């Protein structure tokens, strides 16, 4: 459940995908802070400044990853001289988790002007390295949908269950009002 809360990296990835200007990014960060603070990682719930700064840190890192990674050895040497340590996994960690789709869908629907997010089940699974749906993946998808208060329908608004839809069927996710 801990991984379901929004981290600064998650928000940065969503903002990058939305391709917004600075004002729109700030507006969405404010909306998230004002409306979804309970869904933020615990370290951000009491500190808006830290939330915004960390999000922009990761946003800059994502946009300029190659240049920052090239400077990594120089940064490590600088840290050695200051008796501080640099956690490499913070800079080069895997930036996508399976639940990122659901975080992104919720943010885009609530704050990005979209009423729904649609995707084929096969595309969703492939995007995160899965070929088939297993009971464990289905259970995880259901827990993400419950946590982010999302519902899924087929085309035409026909309610469905992730358990028995065809892999190539278009799924439409909406926030439960």
PDB file of C-alpha atoms in Angstrom, residues 13-153:
ATOM      1  CA  UNK A  13       6.475  11.745 -14.543  1.00  0.00           C
ATOM      2  CA  UNK A  14       2.793  12.614 -14.823  1.00  0.00           C
ATOM      3  CA  UNK A  15       3.558  16.306 -15.379  1.00  0.00           C
ATOM      4  CA  UNK A  16       6.103  15.408 -18.056  1.00  0.00           C
ATOM      5  CA  UNK A  17       3.510  13.308 -19.868  1.00  0.00           C
ATOM      6  CA  UNK A  18       0.984  16.141 -19.693  1.00  0.00           C
ATOM      7  CA  UNK A  19       3.456  18.482 -21.449  1.00  0.00           C
ATOM      8  CA  UNK A  20       2.325  21.641 -19.624  1.00  0.00           C
ATOM      9  CA  UNK A  21       3.760  25.087 -19.157  1.00  0.00           C
ATOM     10  CA  UNK A  22       5.116  26.289 -15.804  1.00  0.00           C
ATOM     11  CA  UNK A  23       1.886  27.976 -14.733  1.00  0.00           C
ATOM     12  CA  UNK A  24      -0.197  24.907 -15.481  1.00  0.00           C
ATOM     13  CA  UNK A  25       2.295  22.694 -13.621  1.00  0.00           C
ATOM     14  CA  UNK A  26       2.131  25.004 -10.594  1.00  0.00           C
ATOM     15  CA  UNK A  27      -1.656  25.021 -10.736  1.00  0.00           C
ATOM     16  CA  UNK A  28      -1.786  21.211 -10.769  1.00  0.00           C
ATOM     17  CA  UNK A  29       0.704  20.959  -7.905  1.00  0.00           C
ATOM     18  CA  UNK A  30      -1.453  23.363  -5.890  1.00  0.00           C
ATOM     19  CA  UNK A  31      -4.593  21.381  -6.718  1.00  0.00           C
ATOM     20  CA  UNK A  32      -2.926  18.134  -5.680  1.00  0.00           C
ATOM     21  CA  UNK A  33      -1.755  19.761  -2.450  1.00  0.00           C
ATOM     22  CA  UNK A  34      -5.189  21.204  -1.706  1.00  0.00           C
ATOM     23  CA  UNK A  35      -7.300  18.186  -2.698  1.00  0.00           C
ATOM     24  CA  UNK A  36      -5.150  15.037  -2.569  1.00  0.00           C
ATOM     25  CA  UNK A  37      -2.663  15.691   0.237  1.00  0.00           C
ATOM     26  CA  UNK A  38      -3.832  12.456   1.903  1.00  0.00           C
ATOM     27  CA  UNK A  39      -2.586  10.538  -1.157  1.00  0.00           C
ATOM     28  CA  UNK A  40       0.918  12.044  -0.975  1.00  0.00           C
ATOM     29  CA  UNK A  41       3.815  10.095   0.498  1.00  0.00           C
ATOM     30  CA  UNK A  42       4.038  10.688   4.222  1.00  0.00           C
ATOM     31  CA  UNK A  43       7.180  12.829   3.942  1.00  0.00           C
ATOM     32  CA  UNK A  44       5.254  15.449   1.931  1.00  0.00           C
ATOM     33  CA  UNK A  45       1.943  15.660   3.764  1.00  0.00           C
ATOM     34  CA  UNK A  46       3.107  18.340   6.189  1.00  0.00           C
ATOM     35  CA  UNK A  47       5.522  20.219   3.942  1.00  0.00           C
ATOM     36  CA  UNK A  48       4.246  21.783   0.730  1.00  0.00           C
ATOM     37  CA  UNK A  49       7.611  23.385  -0.008  1.00  0.00           C
ATOM     38  CA  UNK A  50       9.408  20.032   0.120  1.00  0.00           C
ATOM     39  CA  UNK A  51       6.719  18.469  -2.077  1.00  0.00           C
ATOM     40  CA  UNK A  52       7.055  21.159  -4.757  1.00  0.00           C
ATOM     41  CA  UNK A  53      10.861  21.338  -4.645  1.00  0.00           C
ATOM     42  CA  UNK A  54      11.268  17.562  -4.836  1.00  0.00           C
ATOM     43  CA  UNK A  55       8.774  17.338  -7.690  1.00  0.00           C
ATOM     44  CA  UNK A  56      10.626  19.990  -9.683  1.00  0.00           C
ATOM     45  CA  UNK A  57      13.959  18.323  -8.843  1.00  0.00           C
ATOM     46  CA  UNK A  58      12.735  15.089 -10.395  1.00  0.00           C
ATOM     47  CA  UNK A  59      11.115  16.921 -13.312  1.00  0.00           C
ATOM     48  CA  UNK A  60      14.438  18.561 -14.154  1.00  0.00           C
ATOM     49  CA  UNK A  61      16.220  15.249 -13.731  1.00  0.00           C
ATOM     50  CA  UNK A  62      13.827  13.494 -16.098  1.00  0.00           C
ATOM     51  CA  UNK A  63      14.251  16.180 -18.764  1.00  0.00           C
ATOM     52  CA  UNK A  64      18.043  16.317 -18.463  1.00  0.00           C
ATOM     53  CA  UNK A  65      18.884  12.809 -17.253  1.00  0.00           C
ATOM     54  CA  UNK A  66      21.794  12.197 -19.631  1.00  0.00           C
ATOM     55  CA  UNK A  67      23.658  15.386 -18.673  1.00  0.00           C
ATOM     56  CA  UNK A  68      23.109  14.824 -14.950  1.00  0.00           C
ATOM     57  CA  UNK A  69      24.212  11.188 -15.161  1.00  0.00           C
ATOM     58  CA  UNK A  70      27.397  12.236 -17.000  1.00  0.00           C
ATOM     59  CA  UNK A  71      28.258  14.500 -14.068  1.00  0.00           C
ATOM     60  CA  UNK A  72      27.653  11.770 -11.504  1.00  0.00           C
ATOM     61  CA  UNK A  73      31.330  10.956 -10.866  1.00  0.00           C
ATOM     62  CA  UNK A  74      32.156  14.638 -10.298  1.00  0.00           C
ATOM     63  CA  UNK A  75      29.215  14.924  -7.908  1.00  0.00           C
ATOM     64  CA  UNK A  76      30.414  11.844  -6.009  1.00  0.00           C
ATOM     65  CA  UNK A  77      33.916  13.354  -5.651  1.00  0.00           C
ATOM     66  CA  UNK A  78      32.418  16.596  -4.336  1.00  0.00           C
ATOM     67  CA  UNK A  79      30.404  14.676  -1.779  1.00  0.00           C
ATOM     68  CA  UNK A  80      33.519  12.788  -0.599  1.00  0.00           C
ATOM     69  CA  UNK A  81      35.217  16.080   0.251  1.00  0.00           C
ATOM     70  CA  UNK A  82      32.245  17.252   2.316  1.00  0.00           C
ATOM     71  CA  UNK A  83      31.964  14.014   4.329  1.00  0.00           C
ATOM     72  CA  UNK A  84      28.472  13.438   2.965  1.00  0.00           C
ATOM     73  CA  UNK A  85      27.126  10.511   1.019  1.00  0.00           C
ATOM     74  CA  UNK A  86      25.136  10.402  -2.160  1.00  0.00           C
ATOM     75  CA  UNK A  87      22.547   7.680  -2.547  1.00  0.00           C
ATOM     76  CA  UNK A  88      23.019   6.637  -6.173  1.00  0.00           C
ATOM     77  CA  UNK A  89      19.695   4.812  -6.251  1.00  0.00           C
ATOM     78  CA  UNK A  90      17.944   8.155  -5.762  1.00  0.00           C
ATOM     79  CA  UNK A  91      19.376   9.370  -9.057  1.00  0.00           C
ATOM     80  CA  UNK A  92      19.232   6.258 -11.171  1.00  0.00           C
ATOM     81  CA  UNK A  93      16.288   4.345  -9.817  1.00  0.00           C
ATOM     82  CA  UNK A  94      13.728   2.797 -12.099  1.00  0.00           C
ATOM     83  CA  UNK A  95      11.241   5.542 -12.763  1.00  0.00           C
ATOM     84  CA  UNK A  96       8.128   3.567 -13.531  1.00  0.00           C
ATOM     85  CA  UNK A  97       6.008   1.311 -11.406  1.00  0.00           C
ATOM     86  CA  UNK A  98       2.892  -0.520 -12.445  1.00  0.00           C
ATOM     87  CA  UNK A  99       0.735   1.747 -10.285  1.00  0.00           C
ATOM     88  CA  UNK A 100       2.017   4.842 -12.104  1.00  0.00           C
ATOM     89  CA  UNK A 101      -0.700   4.372 -14.728  1.00  0.00           C
ATOM     90  CA  UNK A 102      -3.404   4.687 -12.074  1.00  0.00           C
ATOM     91  CA  UNK A 103      -1.744   7.669 -10.388  1.00  0.00           C
ATOM     92  CA  UNK A 104      -1.426   9.358 -13.749  1.00  0.00           C
ATOM     93  CA  UNK A 105      -5.007   8.548 -14.729  1.00  0.00           C
ATOM     94  CA  UNK A 106      -6.394  10.032 -11.511  1.00  0.00           C
ATOM     95  CA  UNK A 107      -4.328  13.219 -11.767  1.00  0.00           C
ATOM     96  CA  UNK A 108      -5.148  13.712 -15.452  1.00  0.00           C
ATOM     97  CA  UNK A 109      -8.856  13.211 -14.851  1.00  0.00           C
ATOM     98  CA  UNK A 110      -9.114  15.389 -11.755  1.00  0.00           C
ATOM     99  CA  UNK A 111      -6.692  18.181 -12.672  1.00  0.00           C
ATOM    100  CA  UNK A 112      -5.772  17.814 -16.333  1.00  0.00           C
ATOM    101  CA  UNK A 113      -9.140  18.409 -17.940  1.00  0.00           C
ATOM    102  CA  UNK A 114      -9.764  14.835 -19.098  1.00  0.00           C
ATOM    103  CA  UNK A 115     -13.010  13.071 -18.185  1.00  0.00           C
ATOM    104  CA  UNK A 116     -11.607   9.593 -18.726  1.00  0.00           C
ATOM    105  CA  UNK A 117      -8.504   7.612 -19.635  1.00  0.00           C
ATOM    106  CA  UNK A 118      -8.758   4.733 -22.055  1.00  0.00           C
ATOM    107  CA  UNK A 119      -6.333   1.934 -22.775  1.00  0.00           C
ATOM    108  CA  UNK A 120      -6.429  -1.665 -23.929  1.00  0.00           C
ATOM    109  CA  UNK A 121      -5.687  -4.168 -21.190  1.00  0.00           C
ATOM    110  CA  UNK A 122      -2.909  -5.721 -23.322  1.00  0.00           C
ATOM    111  CA  UNK A 123      -1.280  -2.282 -23.768  1.00  0.00           C
ATOM    112  CA  UNK A 124      -1.447  -1.620 -20.037  1.00  0.00           C
ATOM    113  CA  UNK A 125       0.163  -4.954 -19.238  1.00  0.00           C
ATOM    114  CA  UNK A 126       2.841  -4.599 -21.948  1.00  0.00           C
ATOM    115  CA  UNK A 127       3.689  -1.074 -20.825  1.00  0.00           C
ATOM    116  CA  UNK A 128       4.895  -2.467 -17.518  1.00  0.00           C
ATOM    117  CA  UNK A 129       6.502  -5.664 -18.794  1.00  0.00           C
ATOM    118  CA  UNK A 130       3.660  -8.166 -18.375  1.00  0.00           C
ATOM    119  CA  UNK A 131       2.426 -10.519 -21.086  1.00  0.00           C
ATOM    120  CA  UNK A 132      -0.563 -12.076 -19.327  1.00  0.00           C
ATOM    121  CA  UNK A 133      -2.851 -11.236 -16.493  1.00  0.00           C
ATOM    122  CA  UNK A 134      -2.366 -13.362 -13.458  1.00  0.00           C
ATOM    123  CA  UNK A 135      -4.553 -13.441 -10.347  1.00  0.00           C
ATOM    124  CA  UNK A 136      -1.854 -11.425  -8.563  1.00  0.00           C
ATOM    125  CA  UNK A 137      -1.837  -8.703 -11.253  1.00  0.00           C
ATOM    126  CA  UNK A 138      -5.643  -8.577 -11.300  1.00  0.00           C
ATOM    127  CA  UNK A 139      -5.702  -8.243  -7.513  1.00  0.00           C
ATOM    128  CA  UNK A 140      -3.130  -5.447  -7.704  1.00  0.00           C
ATOM    129  CA  UNK A 141      -5.095  -3.609 -10.416  1.00  0.00           C
ATOM    130  CA  UNK A 142      -8.229  -3.879  -8.293  1.00  0.00           C
ATOM    131  CA  UNK A 143      -6.416  -2.529  -5.233  1.00  0.00           C
ATOM    132  CA  UNK A 144      -5.079   0.407  -7.296  1.00  0.00           C
ATOM    133  CA  UNK A 145      -8.569   1.124  -8.608  1.00  0.00           C
ATOM    134  CA  UNK A 146      -9.991   1.041  -5.066  1.00  0.00           C
ATOM    135  CA  UNK A 147      -7.202   3.222  -3.657  1.00  0.00           C
ATOM    136  CA  UNK A 148      -7.514   5.891  -6.377  1.00  0.00           C
ATOM    137  CA  UNK A 149     -11.319   5.572  -6.539  1.00  0.00           C
ATOM    138  CA  UNK A 150     -11.456   4.583 -10.196  1.00  0.00           C
ATOM    139  CA  UNK A 151     -14.047   2.576 -12.083  1.00  0.00           C
ATOM    140  CA  UNK A 152     -13.620   0.767 -15.372  1.00  0.00           C
ATOM    141  CA  UNK A 153     -16.084   0.362 -18.231  1.00  0.00           C
TER     142      UNK A 153
END
